[in-house]
Coordinates of C-alpha atoms in Angstrom, one line a residue:
Chain O
M880 CA 167.6 155.2 68.3
D881 CA 164.2 155.5 69.9
D882 CA 163.7 152.4 72.1
S883 CA 160.1 153.3 73.3
G884 CA 157.8 150.4 72.6
D885 CA 160.6 147.8 72.7
A886 CA 159.2 146.1 75.8
A887 CA 155.8 145.6 74.2
L888 CA 157.3 144.2 71.0
I889 CA 159.5 141.9 73.0
A890 CA 156.5 140.7 75.1
R891 CA 154.6 140.0 71.9
C892 CA 157.6 138.0 70.5
L893 CA 157.8 136.0 73.7
G894 CA 154.1 135.5 73.4
G895 CA 154.6 133.7 70.1
Q896 CA 153.9 136.6 67.7
Q897 CA 156.9 136.3 65.3
D898 CA 155.9 139.3 63.3
A899 CA 156.6 141.5 66.2
Y900 CA 160.3 140.6 65.8
E901 CA 160.3 141.9 62.3
A902 CA 159.4 145.3 63.7
I903 CA 162.3 145.1 66.1
V904 CA 164.7 144.1 63.2
T905 CA 163.4 147.0 61.1
R906 CA 163.9 149.4 64.0
Y907 CA 167.5 148.4 64.8
Q908 CA 168.9 147.1 61.5
R909 CA 170.5 150.4 60.4
G910 CA 172.2 151.1 63.7
L911 CA 173.4 147.6 64.1
F912 CA 174.5 147.2 60.5
N913 CA 176.6 150.4 60.6
V914 CA 178.3 149.3 63.8
A915 CA 179.1 145.9 62.2
F916 CA 180.3 147.7 59.0
R917 CA 182.6 150.0 61.0
M918 CA 183.9 147.1 63.0
L919 CA 184.6 144.8 60.0
G920 CA 185.1 147.2 57.1
N921 CA 183.4 144.8 54.7
Y922 CA 179.8 145.0 53.5
E923 CA 179.2 141.2 53.1
D924 CA 180.8 140.4 56.5
A925 CA 178.8 143.1 58.2
R926 CA 175.6 141.7 56.6
D927 CA 176.3 138.2 57.8
A928 CA 177.3 139.3 61.3
T929 CA 174.2 141.5 61.6
Q930 CA 171.9 138.8 60.4
N931 CA 173.4 136.2 62.8
A932 CA 173.2 138.6 65.7
F933 CA 169.5 139.2 65.1
V934 CA 168.7 135.5 64.7
K935 CA 170.7 134.7 67.9
A936 CA 168.9 137.5 69.8
Y937 CA 165.6 136.1 68.8
E938 CA 166.6 132.6 70.0
H939 CA 167.7 134.0 73.4
L940 CA 165.1 136.7 73.8
N941 CA 163.8 135.2 77.0
T942 CA 167.1 136.0 78.6
F943 CA 166.9 139.7 77.8
D944 CA 166.8 141.9 80.9
P945 CA 164.2 144.6 80.3
D946 CA 166.1 146.9 82.7
Q947 CA 168.8 147.2 80.0
R948 CA 168.7 149.1 76.8
F949 CA 167.8 146.6 74.0
F950 CA 170.4 148.0 71.6
S951 CA 173.1 147.5 74.2
W952 CA 172.1 143.8 74.5
L953 CA 172.0 143.4 70.8
F954 CA 175.4 145.0 70.5
R955 CA 176.9 142.4 72.9
I956 CA 175.6 139.6 70.6
L957 CA 176.8 141.5 67.5
K958 CA 180.3 142.0 69.0
N959 CA 180.7 138.2 69.4
E960 CA 179.6 137.7 65.8
C961 CA 182.2 140.3 64.7
L962 CA 184.9 138.7 66.8
N963 CA 184.0 135.3 65.1
V964 CA 184.4 137.0 61.7
L965 CA 187.7 138.6 62.7
R966 CA 189.1 135.3 64.1
A967 CA 188.1 133.5 60.9
R968 CA 190.1 136.0 58.8
R969 CA 193.6 134.8 58.3
P970 CA 196.2 137.3 59.4
S971 CA 197.6 137.6 55.9
Q972 CA 194.1 137.9 54.4
P973 CA 193.6 141.4 53.0
V974 CA 190.3 143.1 53.9
S975 CA 188.5 144.3 50.9
L976 CA 187.4 147.7 52.0
D977 CA 183.9 148.3 50.7
M978 CA 183.0 152.0 50.8
P979 CA 179.5 152.1 49.5
S980 CA 178.4 155.7 49.3
A981 CA 175.2 156.3 51.3
R982 CA 173.6 158.8 49.1
G983 CA 174.7 160.5 45.9
A984 CA 178.2 160.5 44.4
D985 CA 181.2 161.7 46.4
P986 CA 184.2 163.5 45.0
V987 CA 187.2 161.2 44.7
E988 CA 189.1 162.9 47.5
V989 CA 186.2 162.5 49.9
R990 CA 186.0 158.8 49.1
E991 CA 189.7 158.4 49.6
R992 CA 189.5 160.2 52.9
Q993 CA 186.7 157.9 54.0
R994 CA 188.7 154.9 52.9
A995 CA 191.6 156.1 55.0
V996 CA 189.4 156.6 58.1
Q997 CA 188.0 153.1 57.7
T998 CA 191.5 151.7 57.3
A999 CA 192.6 153.6 60.4
L1000 CA 189.7 152.2 62.3
L1001 CA 190.5 148.7 61.3
S1002 CA 194.1 149.1 62.3
L1003 CA 193.0 149.8 65.9
S1004 CA 192.8 146.8 68.3
T1005 CA 189.3 145.5 68.7
E1006 CA 188.9 146.9 72.2
Y1007 CA 189.8 150.4 71.0
R1008 CA 187.8 150.1 67.8
E1009 CA 184.6 149.2 69.6
V1010 CA 184.7 152.2 71.9
V1011 CA 185.3 154.5 68.9
V1012 CA 182.5 152.9 66.9
L1013 CA 180.0 153.0 69.7
R1014 CA 180.9 156.5 70.6
H1015 CA 180.9 158.0 67.1
Y1016 CA 178.4 155.9 65.2
T1017 CA 175.6 155.2 67.8
D1018 CA 173.9 157.5 70.3
L1019 CA 174.9 155.5 73.3
S1020 CA 176.1 157.4 76.4
Y1021 CA 179.3 156.6 78.2
D1022 CA 177.4 154.7 80.8
E1023 CA 175.5 152.7 78.1
I1024 CA 178.7 151.9 76.3
A1025 CA 180.2 150.8 79.6
A1026 CA 177.2 148.5 80.2
A1027 CA 177.3 147.2 76.6
L1028 CA 181.0 146.4 76.9
G1029 CA 180.9 145.2 80.5
I1030 CA 183.6 147.7 81.7
P1031 CA 183.5 150.8 83.9
A1032 CA 182.7 154.1 82.3
T1033 CA 186.2 155.4 83.3
K1034 CA 187.7 152.6 81.3
V1035 CA 185.6 153.6 78.3
K1036 CA 186.9 157.1 78.5
S1037 CA 190.6 156.1 78.8
R1038 CA 190.3 153.6 75.9
L1039 CA 188.6 156.3 73.8
Y1040 CA 191.4 158.7 74.7
T1041 CA 194.1 156.3 73.6
A1042 CA 192.2 155.3 70.5
R1043 CA 191.7 158.8 69.4
Q1044 CA 195.4 159.5 70.0
Q1045 CA 196.3 156.6 67.7
L1046 CA 193.7 157.7 65.1
G1047 CA 195.1 161.2 65.2
E1048 CA 198.5 159.9 64.2
L1049 CA 197.1 157.6 61.6
L1050 CA 194.9 160.3 60.0
M1051 CA 197.4 163.1 60.2
D1052 CA 197.2 163.7 56.5
W1053 CA 193.4 163.3 56.2
R1054 CA 192.0 165.4 59.1
V1055 CA 189.1 167.5 58.2
A1056 CA 190.2 171.0 58.5
R1057 CA 188.3 173.4 60.8
Chain T
M463 CA 176.3 160.8 62.4
T464 CA 177.3 163.5 64.9
N465 CA 177.4 162.9 68.6
I466 CA 176.2 165.8 70.7
N467 CA 177.8 164.6 73.9
D468 CA 181.3 164.4 72.5
P469 CA 183.9 165.9 74.8
W470 CA 186.1 166.9 71.8
P471 CA 183.3 168.3 69.6
D472 CA 185.5 170.5 67.5
D473 CA 188.7 168.6 67.1
D474 CA 190.0 167.3 63.8
V475 CA 189.7 163.6 64.8
T476 CA 186.0 164.0 65.7
R477 CA 185.3 165.8 62.5
T478 CA 187.1 163.2 60.5
L479 CA 185.3 160.3 62.1
N480 CA 182.0 162.0 61.8
D481 CA 182.7 162.6 58.1
L482 CA 182.1 158.9 57.4
P483 CA 178.6 158.5 56.0
E484 CA 176.0 156.1 57.3
V485 CA 175.7 153.0 55.2
D486 CA 172.4 151.7 54.1
P487 CA 171.9 148.1 55.3
P488 CA 170.9 145.5 52.6
A489 CA 167.3 146.0 51.6
T490 CA 166.4 142.4 52.3
L491 CA 168.1 142.2 55.7
A492 CA 164.9 142.0 57.8
Q493 CA 163.3 139.5 55.4
D494 CA 166.5 137.4 55.5
V495 CA 166.5 137.4 59.3
M496 CA 162.9 136.4 59.5
A497 CA 163.4 133.7 56.9
T498 CA 166.3 132.3 58.8
I499 CA 164.3 132.2 62.0
A500 CA 161.4 130.5 60.3
S501 CA 163.7 127.9 58.7
R502 CA 165.5 127.2 62.0
A503 CA 162.2 126.8 63.8
A504 CA 160.9 124.4 61.0
A505 CA 164.2 122.4 61.2
R506 CA 163.7 122.0 65.0
T507 CA 160.2 120.7 64.5
T508 CA 161.1 118.4 61.6
Y509 CA 164.3 117.0 63.1
P510 CA 164.2 116.6 66.8
P511 CA 167.7 116.8 68.3
A512 CA 169.4 113.5 68.1
T513 CA 170.4 112.0 71.4
S514 CA 174.0 111.0 71.7
N515 CA 173.3 108.7 74.6
K516 CA 173.6 105.4 72.6
R517 CA 175.7 103.7 75.2
G518 CA 173.1 104.5 77.9
A519 CA 170.2 103.2 75.7
T520 CA 172.1 99.9 75.1
M521 CA 172.8 99.5 78.8
A522 CA 169.1 100.2 79.6
K523 CA 168.1 97.4 77.1
K524 CA 170.5 95.0 78.7
V525 CA 169.1 95.8 82.2
L526 CA 165.6 95.3 80.9
W527 CA 166.5 91.8 79.5
I528 CA 168.1 90.8 82.7
V529 CA 165.1 91.9 84.8
A530 CA 162.7 90.1 82.4
A531 CA 164.8 86.9 82.5
T532 CA 165.0 87.0 86.3
A533 CA 161.2 87.4 86.6
A534 CA 160.6 84.5 84.3
L535 CA 162.9 82.3 86.2
A536 CA 161.2 83.3 89.5
L537 CA 157.8 82.4 88.1
I538 CA 159.0 79.0 86.9
A539 CA 160.5 78.3 90.3
M540 CA 157.3 79.4 92.1
R541 CA 155.3 77.1 89.9
L542 CA 157.6 74.1 90.6
I543 CA 157.6 74.5 94.4
G544 CA 153.8 75.1 94.4
Y545 CA 153.7 78.6 95.8
P546 CA 151.3 80.2 96.7
P547 CA 149.5 77.3 98.4
V548 CA 145.7 76.9 97.5
E549 CA 143.3 76.8 100.5
K550 CA 141.4 73.6 101.1
G551 CA 137.8 73.8 99.7
T552 CA 138.4 76.7 97.4
E553 CA 139.6 74.6 94.5
A554 CA 137.4 75.0 91.3
T555 CA 135.0 77.3 93.1
I556 CA 132.7 79.0 90.5
G557 CA 130.8 82.1 91.5
A558 CA 130.0 85.6 90.4
A559 CA 133.1 87.8 90.3
Q560 CA 133.0 90.4 93.0
R561 CA 134.7 93.2 91.2
Y562 CA 135.7 96.3 93.1
Q563 CA 133.7 99.3 91.8
A564 CA 135.9 102.3 92.3
Q565 CA 134.5 105.7 92.6
Q566 CA 135.9 108.4 90.4
V567 CA 139.0 109.8 92.0
S568 CA 138.6 113.4 93.2
N569 CA 141.4 115.8 94.2
A570 CA 140.5 115.2 97.9
D571 CA 141.2 111.5 97.4
V572 CA 144.7 112.1 96.1
K573 CA 147.1 111.4 98.9
T574 CA 150.7 112.2 98.4
E575 CA 152.7 109.0 98.4
D576 CA 155.5 109.2 101.0
A577 CA 157.8 107.3 98.6
Q578 CA 157.2 109.9 95.9
L579 CA 157.8 112.7 98.3
Q580 CA 160.9 111.1 99.7
A581 CA 162.3 110.5 96.2
F582 CA 161.6 114.1 95.3
L583 CA 163.4 115.4 98.4
Q584 CA 166.5 113.4 97.4
S585 CA 166.4 114.7 93.8
D586 CA 168.4 117.4 92.1
L587 CA 165.1 119.1 91.3
F588 CA 164.5 119.6 95.0
R589 CA 168.1 120.8 95.6
Q590 CA 167.6 123.4 92.9
L591 CA 164.2 124.4 94.5
A592 CA 165.7 124.6 98.0
T593 CA 168.1 127.4 97.0
D594 CA 165.4 129.4 95.2
K595 CA 163.4 131.8 97.3
V596 CA 161.4 133.1 94.4
A597 CA 160.1 129.6 93.6
Q598 CA 159.4 128.9 97.2
Q599 CA 157.3 132.1 97.6
A600 CA 155.2 131.0 94.6
L601 CA 154.6 127.6 96.1
K602 CA 153.5 129.2 99.3
N603 CA 150.6 130.8 97.4
K604 CA 147.4 128.9 98.2
D605 CA 145.7 130.0 95.0
F606 CA 148.7 128.7 93.0
Q607 CA 148.6 125.4 94.9
K608 CA 144.9 125.1 94.2
A609 CA 145.4 125.9 90.5
L610 CA 148.0 123.2 90.2
Q611 CA 145.4 120.6 91.3
D612 CA 143.7 121.3 87.9
A613 CA 144.9 119.1 85.1
S614 CA 144.4 121.8 82.5
V615 CA 146.6 124.2 84.5
R616 CA 149.4 121.6 84.9
A617 CA 149.2 120.8 81.2
A618 CA 149.4 124.5 80.3
L619 CA 152.3 125.3 82.6
V620 CA 154.4 122.4 81.3
S621 CA 155.2 124.7 78.4
A622 CA 158.2 126.9 79.0
D623 CA 157.0 129.2 76.2
A624 CA 153.7 129.7 78.0
R625 CA 155.4 130.5 81.3
F626 CA 157.8 132.9 79.7
A627 CA 154.9 134.6 77.9
I628 CA 153.3 135.3 81.3
A629 CA 156.5 136.7 82.7
A630 CA 157.0 138.8 79.6
A631 CA 153.5 140.2 79.7
K632 CA 154.2 141.2 83.3
K633 CA 157.1 143.4 82.1
V634 CA 154.7 145.7 80.3
A635 CA 151.8 145.6 82.7
S636 CA 151.5 146.3 86.4
D637 CA 150.8 143.3 88.7
A638 CA 147.2 144.4 89.3
T639 CA 146.3 144.7 85.7
L640 CA 148.4 141.9 84.3
V641 CA 145.5 139.6 83.5
T642 CA 143.6 142.3 81.7
S643 CA 146.5 143.7 79.8
D644 CA 146.9 143.5 76.0
A645 CA 150.2 141.7 76.4
F646 CA 148.7 139.0 78.5
R647 CA 145.8 138.6 76.1
A648 CA 148.3 138.2 73.3
A649 CA 150.1 135.5 75.4
L650 CA 146.7 133.7 75.8
D651 CA 146.0 133.9 72.1
A652 CA 149.4 132.5 71.3
H653 CA 149.1 129.6 73.8
A654 CA 145.8 127.7 73.4
A655 CA 146.4 125.4 76.5
L656 CA 147.1 128.4 78.7
K657 CA 143.9 130.1 77.4
V658 CA 141.9 127.1 78.3
A659 CA 143.4 126.8 81.7
F660 CA 143.0 130.5 82.4
E661 CA 139.4 130.5 81.4
S662 CA 138.5 127.3 83.3
S663 CA 140.5 127.8 86.5
P664 CA 139.4 130.6 88.9
A665 CA 142.4 129.6 91.1
L666 CA 144.8 130.3 88.3
R667 CA 143.2 133.7 87.7
A668 CA 143.6 134.5 91.4
A669 CA 147.2 133.2 91.5
L670 CA 148.3 135.4 88.6
V671 CA 147.4 138.5 90.6
S672 CA 150.2 137.6 93.0
P673 CA 153.6 139.2 92.0
D674 CA 155.3 136.2 93.7
V675 CA 153.6 133.7 91.3
V676 CA 154.2 135.8 88.2
A677 CA 157.8 136.5 89.1
A678 CA 158.4 132.7 89.4
M679 CA 157.0 132.0 86.0
S680 CA 160.4 132.7 84.3
N681 CA 162.2 131.0 87.1
A682 CA 164.3 128.0 86.2
S683 CA 163.7 125.8 89.3
L684 CA 160.0 126.3 89.4
G685 CA 160.0 125.7 85.6
A686 CA 161.7 122.4 86.2
V687 CA 159.0 121.4 88.7
L688 CA 156.2 122.5 86.4
A689 CA 157.7 120.6 83.5
R690 CA 156.9 117.5 85.6
P691 CA 153.1 117.2 86.0
D692 CA 153.5 114.4 88.5
I693 CA 155.7 116.6 90.8
A694 CA 153.4 119.6 90.2
M695 CA 150.4 117.5 91.3
M696 CA 152.2 116.2 94.4
I697 CA 153.3 119.7 95.4
S698 CA 149.8 121.0 94.9
Q699 CA 148.8 119.1 98.0
D700 CA 149.0 121.1 101.3
A701 CA 150.8 118.4 103.2
A702 CA 153.4 117.7 100.6
A703 CA 153.9 121.4 99.9
A704 CA 154.4 122.1 103.6
K705 CA 157.0 119.3 103.8
V706 CA 158.9 120.5 100.7
L707 CA 159.0 124.1 101.9
E708 CA 160.0 123.0 105.4
A709 CA 162.8 120.8 104.0
A710 CA 163.9 123.7 101.8
Q711 CA 164.1 126.0 104.8
V712 CA 166.2 123.5 106.7
Q713 CA 168.6 123.3 103.7
M714 CA 168.8 127.1 103.5
D715 CA 169.4 127.4 107.2
A716 CA 172.1 124.7 107.0
A717 CA 173.7 126.5 104.1
A718 CA 173.6 129.8 106.0
V719 CA 175.4 128.3 109.0
R720 CA 178.0 126.7 106.7
Y721 CA 178.8 130.1 105.0
K722 CA 178.8 132.2 108.2

């Protein structure tokens, strides 16, 4: 995600030019939505969480520290939205796994494997899932993930290691062969 | 999406995770976000937040009635006892009224009332200011003090949005070029009162060259002061500003001793 020009757009938003925020949403919607989708496993929930995160970010834009990366700040807001969705789900409530294909039709086996990977992701605890999602589905570095999660980079690495161990066991039958 | 910095680039788990495709966000997501923002802004304008301080309002009304009743009784009592006494020879004197013709008040005539200053020094607003070096630095700036003597500047800086817009413009422009930057121009275009103040006050233009003043624009304690035009006016006077800054220094020194 190229974040050049964010500061100018944010300054314009804070100066009262609302249309500048639409440019920010357009720039980050794909990245943020994919993170929400991988965290929640449900298209509608991901849409609501992403939308709420963007609205809350706009309302608190004056608290954004320009020394941080904007996506990291957005992620922290999104994470809270995702946690709200997860808390609202009753433990017994089954998650309907939406697996919309991005482009073109996939063979049945590929789709089944993707469903298994998403199910495995959802079976991780939130703290493990978020490091995997940020590491594999965004371009954030370890330091940026650490900043976004508010934990040391060493902790990010240890959580990622444990999470991958768990995923390795869960996906034993579905691993993509070399 | 592949990750070039992955420490396990070739293992099965990485490949399996990377095998998940990117998902297209809803086509109307950006429009939905902007519509929600617009509707929330409209709701805030149409329905101001309700105050939940009903008990306080009722109590204030009671106090007002008690004060009014006491004043009425005092007037009746004064009338009955014949106070104030009328001087001999002045009864029923008819003559041209000698009205006081006041000159228009200029800034030089404005003297800070000690009572107002004392009340400010006892307030939470001052306690907040006394712990904030950024705000104090701004108040030491003579151009800023002079700018605050201008009613249009005070009116413009009451707006938190306008102050944040100045601070935000600074983030994309160097201090020397802030006032000529596109971001600052955009801020002026978006805030009519700020534009008027900026164009009419040379002191404000000079003050905004100072990094201390610009840094304080997004500062909460200075914001609280600027949100009160009466306090801003008081603090724009040299003598009052000096007393406030001196008192703030005393508080900071005392706090430093306490925490040693």
